[in-house]
Amino acid sequence: MQRAAHQIPTKIHILKSQTKNTPRTTIMVMDYHFLVFSSLAAIIYGALRVSYSIWWKPKSLERKLKQQGITGTSYKPLLGDMKDFIKHITESWSKPINLNHQIAGRVDPFTLNIVQKYGNVAMFWFGKTPKVIIKDPELIQEVLSNKLGHFGKPPLNPLILILARGLTVLEGEKWAKHRKIINPAFHLEKLKGMLPAFGLSCSNMIAQWNEMVGPQGTCEVDAWPELQKLTMDAISRAAFGSSYEQGKKIFQLQKELILLVMEAMQTLYIPGFRFLPTKKNLRRKTLDREITSTLRGIIEEKQNAMRAGESRTDDLLGLLLQSNEHNNQSESTSSKKGDHGLTIEEVIEECKVFYVAGQETTSSFANMDDDSSSYAPRLARKSKTGSYASLWEG
């Protein structure tokens, strides 16, 4: 009996211990199974998402484009046609350029090859994204007019938006509103009024070149930087009139900003990296603030002078502010909410667009014109007299 009395508590103790541990063991086993199941589900879901993104979706887009009669290269996972693009560029730049106007093969040999191979409407792949090339003039006009708003603009790298957030990046109602206000400033008759400003800039450049001529009557001029200076001076005069000296300062600041942005875009884009206080990020922000501040000062000064009747409105900024004021007056009785003209911030962004759009295009066109004159001197001489017969010699 004594031995049994000693054994009973021991048994009871063991049973209690087992009773306490059993639910915990069961819960641990259930947690383990749930963790395994969740992990497998997450892996399968991730694999399906990746497969959809890099294969099913691109192939589906390719089929839809081909059903519409748009032919082109076949999709290659992840890279698309990047290897062929780099190959064509490398081959093109390894050879000297011919002295003629057949520059497409030099500037964009890959696109030229696609058009020649697949026609005026063709497609290629930029990574996972199909790109449609349109060479047909009627289709180009339809896309650019975009009257129904069916053609959206591709998403831009956030770094580009620091240059300008004006008409070129807007869509929908905002784009229509800005275009309605800006368009009158670019009517042909109003642009003719800017010709004296362009003529003055050209005269100043020629006078500087004459001063550079030595005793021998000749000198060597690096035309590209000179034409960039000409563009800066002409756009500044045409855009800001009497404030063109401040405009030239903006031009120089924006040129530096463009170089910094282009340098950043040539590297791998990491979301959020532009917010880090690196030396170049801080410089970009400083330049943007300085450009915005200078433009704000010019615009406010112009507005005050126009209200007092002390300023001419034949420069681009004056025409823009005048059109904006007319729009405000014509829609002052409108019942629609928010039916008003541009804010000063929006005017600032449109002024930035003037510079970004005009800087390289104008100087490049002038440089090409000089090159054309050197290719065909007889044509250059005849064009001065107004005779444009077929005298091409290149």
GROMACS .gro file of C-alpha atoms in nm:
model
  394
    1MET     CA    1   0.000   0.000   0.000
    2GLN     CA    2   0.278   0.236   0.089
    3ARG     CA    3   0.453   0.168  -0.242
    4ALA     CA    4   0.124   0.222  -0.430
    5ALA     CA    5   0.065   0.544  -0.246
    6HIS     CA    6   0.400   0.668  -0.365
    7GLN     CA    7   0.335   0.563  -0.726
    8ILE     CA    8  -0.008   0.720  -0.771
    9PRO     CA    9   0.103   1.084  -0.739
   10THR     CA   10   0.390   1.016  -0.975
   11LYS     CA   11   0.149   0.880  -1.239
   12ILE     CA   12  -0.087   1.166  -1.189
   13HIS     CA   13   0.201   1.411  -1.225
   14ILE     CA   14   0.307   1.252  -1.551
   15LEU     CA   15  -0.047   1.260  -1.688
   16LYS     CA   16  -0.082   1.624  -1.595
   17SER     CA   17   0.243   1.702  -1.764
   18GLN     CA   18   0.128   1.526  -2.081
   19THR     CA   19  -0.208   1.700  -2.068
   20LYS     CA   20  -0.039   2.040  -2.050
   21ASN     CA   21   0.206   1.975  -2.336
   22THR     CA   22  -0.034   1.811  -2.585
   23PRO     CA   23  -0.219   2.128  -2.698
   24ARG     CA   24   0.110   2.316  -2.736
   25THR     CA   25   0.253   2.039  -2.953
   26THR     CA   26  -0.062   2.036  -3.167
   27ILE     CA   27  -0.049   2.414  -3.212
   28MET     CA   28   0.318   2.401  -3.307
   29VAL     CA   29   0.247   2.134  -3.570
   30MET     CA   30  -0.045   2.338  -3.707
   31ASP     CA   31   0.172   2.653  -3.722
   32TYR     CA   32   0.440   2.464  -3.911
   33HIS     CA   33   0.191   2.330  -4.167
   34PHE     CA   34   0.039   2.677  -4.212
   35LEU     CA   35   0.384   2.830  -4.262
   36VAL     CA   36   0.477   2.569  -4.524
   37PHE     CA   37   0.143   2.613  -4.704
   38SER     CA   38   0.173   2.994  -4.699
   39SER     CA   39   0.529   2.981  -4.830
   40LEU     CA   40   0.432   2.748  -5.114
   41ALA     CA   41   0.133   2.967  -5.201
   42ALA     CA   42   0.352   3.278  -5.203
   43ILE     CA   43   0.612   3.108  -5.424
   44ILE     CA   44   0.347   2.987  -5.670
   45TYR     CA   45   0.180   3.330  -5.676
   46GLY     CA   46   0.515   3.504  -5.732
   47ALA     CA   47   0.609   3.261  -6.009
   48LEU     CA   48   0.275   3.319  -6.181
   49ARG     CA   49   0.312   3.697  -6.155
   50VAL     CA   50   0.664   3.685  -6.298
   51SER     CA   51   0.553   3.452  -6.579
   52TYR     CA   52   0.260   3.679  -6.659
   53SER     CA   53   0.481   3.988  -6.659
   54ILE     CA   54   0.773   3.858  -6.864
   55TRP     CA   55   0.594   3.618  -7.099
   56TRP     CA   56   0.213   3.595  -7.111
   57LYS     CA   57   0.138   3.969  -7.118
   58PRO     CA   58   0.403   4.061  -7.382
   59LYS     CA   59   0.301   3.767  -7.604
   60SER     CA   60  -0.065   3.866  -7.570
   61LEU     CA   61   0.019   4.223  -7.677
   62GLU     CA   62   0.221   4.087  -7.969
   63ARG     CA   63  -0.075   3.878  -8.089
   64LYS     CA   64  -0.314   4.175  -8.064
   65LEU     CA   65  -0.078   4.402  -8.260
   66LYS     CA   66  -0.032   4.140  -8.533
   67GLN     CA   67  -0.410   4.095  -8.555
   68GLN     CA   68  -0.428   4.467  -8.642
   69GLY     CA   69  -0.176   4.417  -8.922
   70ILE     CA   70   0.125   4.560  -8.735
   71THR     CA   71   0.427   4.340  -8.798
   72GLY     CA   72   0.773   4.356  -8.648
   73THR     CA   73   1.026   4.169  -8.441
   74SER     CA   74   0.925   3.880  -8.217
   75TYR     CA   75   0.934   3.923  -7.840
   76LYS     CA   76   1.245   3.805  -7.659
   77PRO     CA   77   1.209   3.770  -7.278
   78LEU     CA   78   1.329   4.060  -7.063
   79LEU     CA   79   1.572   4.231  -7.305
   80GLY     CA   80   1.352   4.250  -7.614
   81ASP     CA   81   1.553   4.400  -7.901
   82MET     CA   82   1.814   4.575  -7.687
   83LYS     CA   83   2.098   4.354  -7.814
   84ASP     CA   84   2.012   4.428  -8.177
   85PHE     CA   85   1.976   4.798  -8.097
   86ILE     CA   86   2.324   4.813  -7.942
   87LYS     CA   87   2.467   4.608  -8.230
   88HIS     CA   88   2.331   4.848  -8.495
   89ILE     CA   89   2.452   5.155  -8.304
   90THR     CA   90   2.800   5.006  -8.259
   91GLU     CA   91   2.831   4.916  -8.628
   92SER     CA   92   2.705   5.257  -8.739
   93TRP     CA   93   2.942   5.455  -8.518
   94SER     CA   94   3.241   5.242  -8.614
   95LYS     CA   95   3.235   5.392  -8.966
   96PRO     CA   96   3.286   5.754  -9.077
   97ILE     CA   97   2.968   5.941  -9.169
   98ASN     CA   98   2.910   6.031  -9.533
   99LEU     CA   99   2.897   6.398  -9.626
  100ASN     CA  100   2.533   6.403  -9.736
  101HIS     CA  101   2.186   6.427  -9.586
  102GLN     CA  102   2.139   6.052  -9.545
  103ILE     CA  103   2.184   6.073  -9.168
  104ALA     CA  104   1.908   5.835  -9.052
  105GLY     CA  105   2.141   5.536  -9.070
  106ARG     CA  106   2.384   5.719  -8.844
  107VAL     CA  107   2.140   5.868  -8.594
  108ASP     CA  108   1.908   5.569  -8.549
  109PRO     CA  109   2.017   5.271  -8.760
  110PHE     CA  110   1.802   5.023  -8.569
  111THR     CA  111   1.475   5.209  -8.636
  112LEU     CA  112   1.572   5.260  -9.001
  113ASN     CA  113   1.630   4.886  -9.036
  114ILE     CA  114   1.291   4.806  -8.878
  115VAL     CA  115   1.107   5.044  -9.114
  116GLN     CA  116   1.289   4.912  -9.421
  117LYS     CA  117   1.216   4.553  -9.321
  118TYR     CA  118   0.857   4.574  -9.191
  119GLY     CA  119   0.707   4.886  -9.351
  120ASN     CA  120   0.579   5.230  -9.246
  121VAL     CA  121   0.393   5.092  -8.942
  122ALA     CA  122   0.605   4.842  -8.750
  123MET     CA  123   0.687   4.737  -8.397
  124PHE     CA  124   0.989   4.640  -8.191
  125TRP     CA  125   1.048   4.553  -7.826
  126PHE     CA  126   1.208   4.777  -7.565
  127GLY     CA  127   1.244   4.524  -7.286
  128LYS     CA  128   0.891   4.399  -7.208
  129THR     CA  129   0.724   4.697  -7.378
  130PRO     CA  130   0.626   4.697  -7.746
  131LYS     CA  131   0.708   5.017  -7.936
  132VAL     CA  132   0.515   5.104  -8.253
  133ILE     CA  133   0.699   5.303  -8.522
  134ILE     CA  134   0.481   5.519  -8.749
  135LYS     CA  135   0.622   5.663  -9.071
  136ASP     CA  136   0.292   5.720  -9.254
  137PRO     CA  137   0.229   6.101  -9.263
  138GLU     CA  138  -0.150   6.076  -9.221
  139LEU     CA  139  -0.121   5.850  -8.918
  140ILE     CA  140   0.145   6.076  -8.769
  141GLN     CA  141  -0.087   6.375  -8.804
  142GLU     CA  142  -0.371   6.181  -8.640
  143VAL     CA  143  -0.155   6.078  -8.346
  144LEU     CA  144  -0.009   6.426  -8.291
  145SER     CA  145  -0.348   6.599  -8.310
  146ASN     CA  146  -0.492   6.342  -8.063
  147LYS     CA  147  -0.834   6.507  -8.077
  148LEU     CA  148  -1.013   6.227  -7.893
  149GLY     CA  149  -0.738   6.171  -7.636
  150HIS     CA  150  -0.688   5.806  -7.732
  151PHE     CA  151  -0.310   5.832  -7.752
  152GLY     CA  152  -0.164   5.860  -7.404
  153LYS     CA  153   0.190   5.975  -7.338
  154PRO     CA  154   0.434   5.718  -7.199
  155PRO     CA  155   0.534   5.752  -6.833
  156LEU     CA  156   0.844   5.965  -6.793
  157ASN     CA  157   1.145   5.920  -6.573
  158PRO     CA  158   1.084   6.150  -6.270
  159LEU     CA  159   1.426   6.306  -6.334
  160ILE     CA  160   1.297   6.455  -6.662
  161LEU     CA  161   1.012   6.634  -6.485
  162ILE     CA  162   1.257   6.861  -6.306
  163LEU     CA  163   1.333   7.021  -6.645
  164ALA     CA  164   0.974   7.120  -6.726
  165ARG     CA  165   0.621   7.015  -6.641
  166GLY     CA  166   0.446   7.213  -6.912
  167LEU     CA  167   0.251   7.131  -7.227
  168THR     CA  168   0.485   6.853  -7.340
  169VAL     CA  169   0.400   6.626  -7.044
  170LEU     CA  170   0.033   6.718  -6.987
  171GLU     CA  171  -0.266   6.513  -7.101
  172GLY     CA  172  -0.643   6.537  -7.126
  173GLU     CA  173  -0.823   6.854  -7.017
  174LYS     CA  174  -0.507   7.013  -6.877
  175TRP     CA  175  -0.329   6.967  -7.210
  176ALA     CA  176  -0.626   7.114  -7.401
  177LYS     CA  177  -0.644   7.412  -7.163
  178HIS     CA  178  -0.272   7.493  -7.187
  179ARG     CA  179  -0.271   7.449  -7.565
  180LYS     CA  180  -0.571   7.680  -7.603
  181ILE     CA  181  -0.393   7.955  -7.409
  182ILE     CA  182  -0.045   7.907  -7.558
  183ASN     CA  183  -0.146   7.858  -7.922
  184PRO     CA  184  -0.229   8.226  -7.999
  185ALA     CA  185   0.127   8.326  -7.905
  186PHE     CA  186   0.257   8.112  -8.192
  187HIS     CA  187   0.037   8.246  -8.472
  188LEU     CA  188   0.245   8.324  -8.780
  189GLU     CA  189   0.175   8.698  -8.773
  190LYS     CA  190   0.290   8.722  -8.411
  191LEU     CA  191   0.601   8.518  -8.479
  192LYS     CA  192   0.690   8.758  -8.760
  193GLY     CA  193   0.712   9.030  -8.496
  194MET     CA  194   1.004   8.844  -8.339
  195LEU     CA  195   1.218   8.858  -8.655
  196PRO     CA  196   1.393   9.183  -8.550
  197ALA     CA  197   1.510   9.010  -8.230
  198PHE     CA  198   1.648   8.718  -8.432
  199GLY     CA  199   1.816   8.957  -8.675
  200LEU     CA  200   1.981   9.150  -8.392
  201SER     CA  201   2.123   8.830  -8.242
  202CYS     CA  202   2.265   8.725  -8.580
  203SER     CA  203   2.414   9.071  -8.641
  204ASN     CA  204   2.586   9.065  -8.301
  205MET     CA  205   2.737   8.722  -8.371
  206ILE     CA  206   2.867   8.828  -8.714
  207ALA     CA  207   3.015   9.145  -8.562
  208GLN     CA  208   3.200   8.935  -8.303
  209TRP     CA  209   3.332   8.707  -8.578
  210ASN     CA  210   3.456   9.008  -8.775
  211GLU     CA  211   3.651   9.123  -8.469
  212MET     CA  212   3.815   8.779  -8.449
  213VAL     CA  213   3.955   8.806  -8.803
  214GLY     CA  214   4.329   8.865  -8.789
  215PRO     CA  215   4.558   9.069  -9.018
  216GLN     CA  216   4.556   8.789  -9.274
  217GLY     CA  217   4.181   8.830  -9.318
  218THR     CA  218   4.089   8.481  -9.198
  219CYS     CA  219   4.025   8.302  -8.871
  220GLU     CA  220   3.908   7.963  -8.752
  221VAL     CA  221   3.578   7.948  -8.561
  222ASP     CA  222   3.435   7.652  -8.371
  223ALA     CA  223   3.081   7.687  -8.506
  224TRP     CA  224   2.893   7.462  -8.261
  225PRO     CA  225   2.946   7.664  -7.938
  226GLU     CA  226   2.897   7.986  -8.134
  227LEU     CA  227   2.562   7.862  -8.266
  228GLN     CA  228   2.461   7.759  -7.915
  229LYS     CA  229   2.535   8.114  -7.797
  230LEU     CA  230   2.332   8.248  -8.090
  231THR     CA  231   2.040   8.025  -7.992
  232MET     CA  232   2.063   8.136  -7.630
  233ASP     CA  233   2.065   8.503  -7.727
  234ALA     CA  234   1.785   8.471  -7.986
  235ILE     CA  235   1.550   8.271  -7.763
  236SER     CA  236   1.617   8.499  -7.467
  237ARG     CA  237   1.533   8.810  -7.673
  238ALA     CA  238   1.227   8.650  -7.833
  239ALA     CA  239   1.098   8.507  -7.505
  240PHE     CA  240   1.164   8.793  -7.261
  241GLY     CA  241   1.225   9.107  -7.466
  242SER     CA  242   1.396   9.370  -7.250
  243SER     CA  243   1.472   9.107  -6.981
  244TYR     CA  244   1.684   8.901  -7.218
  245GLU     CA  245   1.999   8.933  -7.003
  246GLN     CA  246   1.819   8.752  -6.721
  247GLY     CA  247   1.690   8.510  -6.983
  248LYS     CA  248   2.047   8.428  -7.085
  249LYS     CA  249   2.126   8.351  -6.722
  250ILE     CA  250   1.830   8.109  -6.711
  251PHE     CA  251   1.955   7.951  -7.034
  252GLN     CA  252   2.298   7.882  -6.882
  253LEU     CA  253   2.148   7.738  -6.562
  254GLN     CA  254   1.909   7.516  -6.754
  255LYS     CA  255   2.188   7.394  -6.979
  256GLU     CA  256   2.380   7.275  -6.671
  257LEU     CA  257   2.062   7.116  -6.533
  258ILE     CA  258   2.002   6.929  -6.860
  259LEU     CA  259   2.356   6.787  -6.850
  260LEU     CA  260   2.308   6.666  -6.491
  261VAL     CA  261   1.973   6.507  -6.576
  262MET     CA  262   2.110   6.333  -6.885
  263GLU     CA  263   2.406   6.204  -6.685
  264ALA     CA  264   2.171   6.059  -6.422
  265MET     CA  265   1.952   5.897  -6.688
  266GLN     CA  266   2.247   5.705  -6.829
  267THR     CA  267   2.278   5.514  -6.502
  268LEU     CA  268   2.045   5.254  -6.349
  269TYR     CA  269   1.736   5.429  -6.211
  270ILE     CA  270   1.664   5.340  -5.847
  271PRO     CA  271   1.324   5.466  -5.722
  272GLY     CA  272   1.371   5.725  -5.448
  273PHE     CA  273   1.743   5.775  -5.512
  274ARG     CA  274   1.684   6.131  -5.635
  275PHE     CA  275   1.571   6.228  -5.283
  276LEU     CA  276   1.904   6.132  -5.124
  277PRO     CA  277   2.126   6.431  -5.034
  278THR     CA  278   2.405   6.347  -5.278
  279LYS     CA  279   2.617   6.622  -5.432
  280LYS     CA  280   2.455   6.600  -5.777
  281ASN     CA  281   2.100   6.564  -5.639
  282LEU     CA  282   2.150   6.878  -5.429
  283ARG     CA  283   2.295   7.063  -5.729
  284ARG     CA  284   1.995   6.969  -5.944
  285LYS     CA  285   1.755   7.099  -5.679
  286THR     CA  286   1.956   7.420  -5.636
  287LEU     CA  287   1.953   7.486  -6.012
  288ASP     CA  288   1.579   7.419  -6.033
  289ARG     CA  289   1.506   7.658  -5.745
  290GLU     CA  290   1.726   7.929  -5.897
  291ILE     CA  291   1.566   7.893  -6.242
  292THR     CA  292   1.215   7.902  -6.093
  293SER     CA  293   1.296   8.204  -5.877
  294THR     CA  294   1.446   8.401  -6.168
  295LEU     CA  295   1.151   8.320  -6.395
  296ARG     CA  296   0.904   8.419  -6.125
  297GLY     CA  297   1.075   8.757  -6.090
  298ILE     CA  298   1.071   8.818  -6.468
  299ILE     CA  299   0.703   8.719  -6.497
  300GLU     CA  300   0.587   8.931  -6.204
  301GLU     CA  301   0.784   9.230  -6.337
  302LYS     CA  302   0.631   9.178  -6.682
  303GLN     CA  303   0.278   9.152  -6.539
  304ASN     CA  304   0.315   9.473  -6.341
  305ALA     CA  305   0.457   9.659  -6.642
  306MET     CA  306   0.176   9.535  -6.867
  307ARG     CA  307  -0.089   9.647  -6.619
  308ALA     CA  308   0.073   9.990  -6.607
  309GLY     CA  309   0.095  10.002  -6.987
  310GLU     CA  310   0.473  10.035  -6.973
  311SER     CA  311   0.570   9.710  -7.147
  312ARG     CA  312   0.546   9.583  -7.504
  313THR     CA  313   0.372   9.250  -7.562
  314ASP     CA  314   0.551   9.140  -7.878
  315ASP     CA  315   0.784   8.897  -7.698
  316LEU     CA  316   0.679   8.540  -7.623
  317LEU     CA  317   0.620   8.596  -7.252
  318GLY     CA  318   0.413   8.907  -7.322
  319LEU     CA  319   0.202   8.720  -7.579
  320LEU     CA  320   0.151   8.430  -7.339
  321LEU     CA  321   0.045   8.657  -7.052
  322GLN     CA  322  -0.183   8.854  -7.286
  323SER     CA  323  -0.350   8.535  -7.411
  324ASN     CA  324  -0.385   8.412  -7.053
  325GLU     CA  325  -0.550   8.740  -6.949
  326HIS     CA  326  -0.793   8.724  -7.243
  327ASN     CA  327  -0.882   8.368  -7.146
  328ASN     CA  328  -0.952   8.479  -6.788
  329GLN     CA  329  -1.177   8.760  -6.909
  330SER     CA  330  -1.368   8.547  -7.161
  331GLU     CA  331  -1.437   8.277  -6.904
  332SER     CA  332  -1.506   8.499  -6.604
  333THR     CA  333  -1.879   8.434  -6.653
  334SER     CA  334  -1.838   8.059  -6.701
  335SER     CA  335  -2.031   7.837  -6.462
  336LYS     CA  336  -1.770   7.561  -6.466
  337LYS     CA  337  -1.555   7.527  -6.158
  338GLY     CA  338  -1.185   7.581  -6.214
  339ASP     CA  339  -1.248   7.736  -6.558
  340HIS     CA  340  -0.968   7.992  -6.544
  341GLY     CA  341  -0.630   8.068  -6.698
  342LEU     CA  342  -0.284   7.955  -6.603
  343THR     CA  343  -0.138   8.016  -6.260
  344ILE     CA  344   0.202   8.181  -6.230
  345GLU     CA  345   0.353   7.838  -6.152
  346GLU     CA  346   0.209   7.701  -6.477
  347VAL     CA  347   0.342   8.000  -6.672
  348ILE     CA  348   0.686   7.933  -6.520
  349GLU     CA  349   0.675   7.572  -6.638
  350GLU     CA  350   0.575   7.678  -6.990
  351CYS     CA  351   0.868   7.922  -6.998
  352LYS     CA  352   1.098   7.633  -6.908
  353VAL     CA  353   0.956   7.440  -7.203
  354PHE     CA  354   1.051   7.729  -7.437
  355TYR     CA  355   1.413   7.678  -7.342
  356VAL     CA  356   1.422   7.298  -7.335
  357ALA     CA  357   1.241   7.272  -7.670
  358GLY     CA  358   1.439   7.548  -7.838
  359GLN     CA  359   1.788   7.498  -7.706
  360GLU     CA  360   1.920   7.195  -7.895
  361THR     CA  361   1.671   7.198  -8.185
  362THR     CA  362   1.748   7.552  -8.299
  363SER     CA  363   2.126   7.527  -8.263
  364SER     CA  364   2.127   7.183  -8.430
  365PHE     CA  365   1.920   7.315  -8.722
  366ALA     CA  366   2.154   7.613  -8.766
  367ASN     CA  367   2.455   7.382  -8.754
  368MET     CA  368   2.298   7.152  -9.014
  369ASP     CA  369   2.228   7.454  -9.236
  370ASP     CA  370   2.596   7.552  -9.217
  371ASP     CA  371   2.699   7.195  -9.299
  372SER     CA  372   2.465   7.193  -9.599
  373SER     CA  373   2.623   7.514  -9.724
  374SER     CA  374   2.969   7.359  -9.701
  375TYR     CA  375   2.850   7.047  -9.889
  376ALA     CA  376   2.702   7.249 -10.174
  377PRO     CA  377   2.864   7.592 -10.209
  378ARG     CA  378   2.687   7.664 -10.539
  379LEU     CA  379   2.349   7.600 -10.376
  380ALA     CA  380   2.444   7.827 -10.087
  381ARG     CA  381   2.539   8.109 -10.327
  382LYS     CA  382   2.223   8.068 -10.533
  383SER     CA  383   1.997   8.053 -10.225
  384LYS     CA  384   2.115   8.403 -10.127
  385THR     CA  385   1.984   8.538 -10.457
  386GLY     CA  386   1.652   8.359 -10.421
  387SER     CA  387   1.717   8.098 -10.690
  388TYR     CA  388   1.644   7.749 -10.555
  389ALA     CA  389   1.700   7.542 -10.868
  390SER     CA  390   1.825   7.185 -10.845
  391LEU     CA  391   2.193   7.266 -10.803
  392TRP     CA  392   2.279   7.014 -10.536
  393GLU     CA  393   2.640   6.901 -10.562
  394GLY     CA  394   2.673   6.668 -10.261
   0.00000   0.00000   0.00000
